[in-house]
Coordinates of C-alpha atoms in Angstrom, one line a residue:
M1 CA -47.6 200.2 199.2
K2 CA -45.8 202.7 197.1
E3 CA -47.3 206.2 197.2
K4 CA -48.0 208.2 194.0
D5 CA -45.4 210.7 192.9
H6 CA -46.8 214.2 193.5
K7 CA -44.7 215.7 190.7
Q8 CA -46.9 214.0 188.0
P9 CA -50.2 215.8 187.6
Q10 CA -53.4 213.8 187.5
E11 CA -54.2 212.8 183.9
N12 CA -57.8 213.1 182.8
L13 CA -57.6 211.7 179.2
E14 CA -61.0 211.2 177.6
L15 CA -61.9 209.2 174.5
V16 CA -64.3 211.7 172.9
K17 CA -64.4 215.5 173.3
E18 CA -67.7 217.3 173.0
K19 CA -67.7 220.5 170.9
E20 CA -68.6 222.7 173.9
D21 CA -65.8 221.4 176.1
S22 CA -62.5 223.3 176.3
K23 CA -60.4 220.3 177.3
R24 CA -57.1 219.5 175.7
N25 CA -56.7 215.9 176.8
Y26 CA -58.8 213.9 174.3
I27 CA -58.3 211.4 171.6
F28 CA -61.2 212.0 169.3
R29 CA -63.2 215.2 168.7
K30 CA -67.0 214.8 168.2
S31 CA -67.2 216.3 164.7
K32 CA -68.2 215.5 161.1
I33 CA -64.6 214.9 160.0
T34 CA -64.1 212.3 162.8
K35 CA -67.3 210.5 161.8
I36 CA -66.4 210.4 158.1
G37 CA -62.9 209.2 158.9
F38 CA -64.3 206.4 161.1
L39 CA -66.7 205.3 158.4
I40 CA -63.9 205.2 155.8
I41 CA -61.7 203.1 158.0
L42 CA -64.6 200.8 158.9
V43 CA -65.4 200.3 155.2
I44 CA -61.8 199.5 154.3
L45 CA -61.5 197.0 157.2
I46 CA -64.8 195.3 156.1
L47 CA -63.5 195.1 152.5
I48 CA -60.2 193.5 153.6
I49 CA -62.1 190.9 155.7
V50 CA -64.4 190.1 152.8
G51 CA -61.4 189.9 150.5
I52 CA -59.6 187.4 152.8
V53 CA -62.7 185.2 153.2
L54 CA -63.4 185.2 149.4
S55 CA -59.8 184.4 148.5
G56 CA -59.8 181.6 151.1
L57 CA -62.9 180.1 149.6
Y58 CA -61.6 180.5 146.0
F59 CA -58.2 178.9 146.7
E60 CA -59.7 176.2 148.8
T61 CA -62.1 175.1 146.0
S62 CA -59.3 175.4 143.3
M63 CA -57.0 173.2 145.4
D64 CA -59.7 170.5 145.7
S65 CA -59.8 170.1 141.9
L66 CA -56.1 169.1 141.7

């Protein structure tokens, strides 16, 4: 089995960083801006999915009448 290279430090990447932590390896910070950004992206994705479903229903019914 190949041993781990000791030149590479151990990575401790976390998904969410608490406000009190002084860590530098994180993806999201637990703050108001992150929550607002997440909600905006979630609403946009839901609108896209609803738009795709509605357009599929609309074009499917309009093709049946031909």
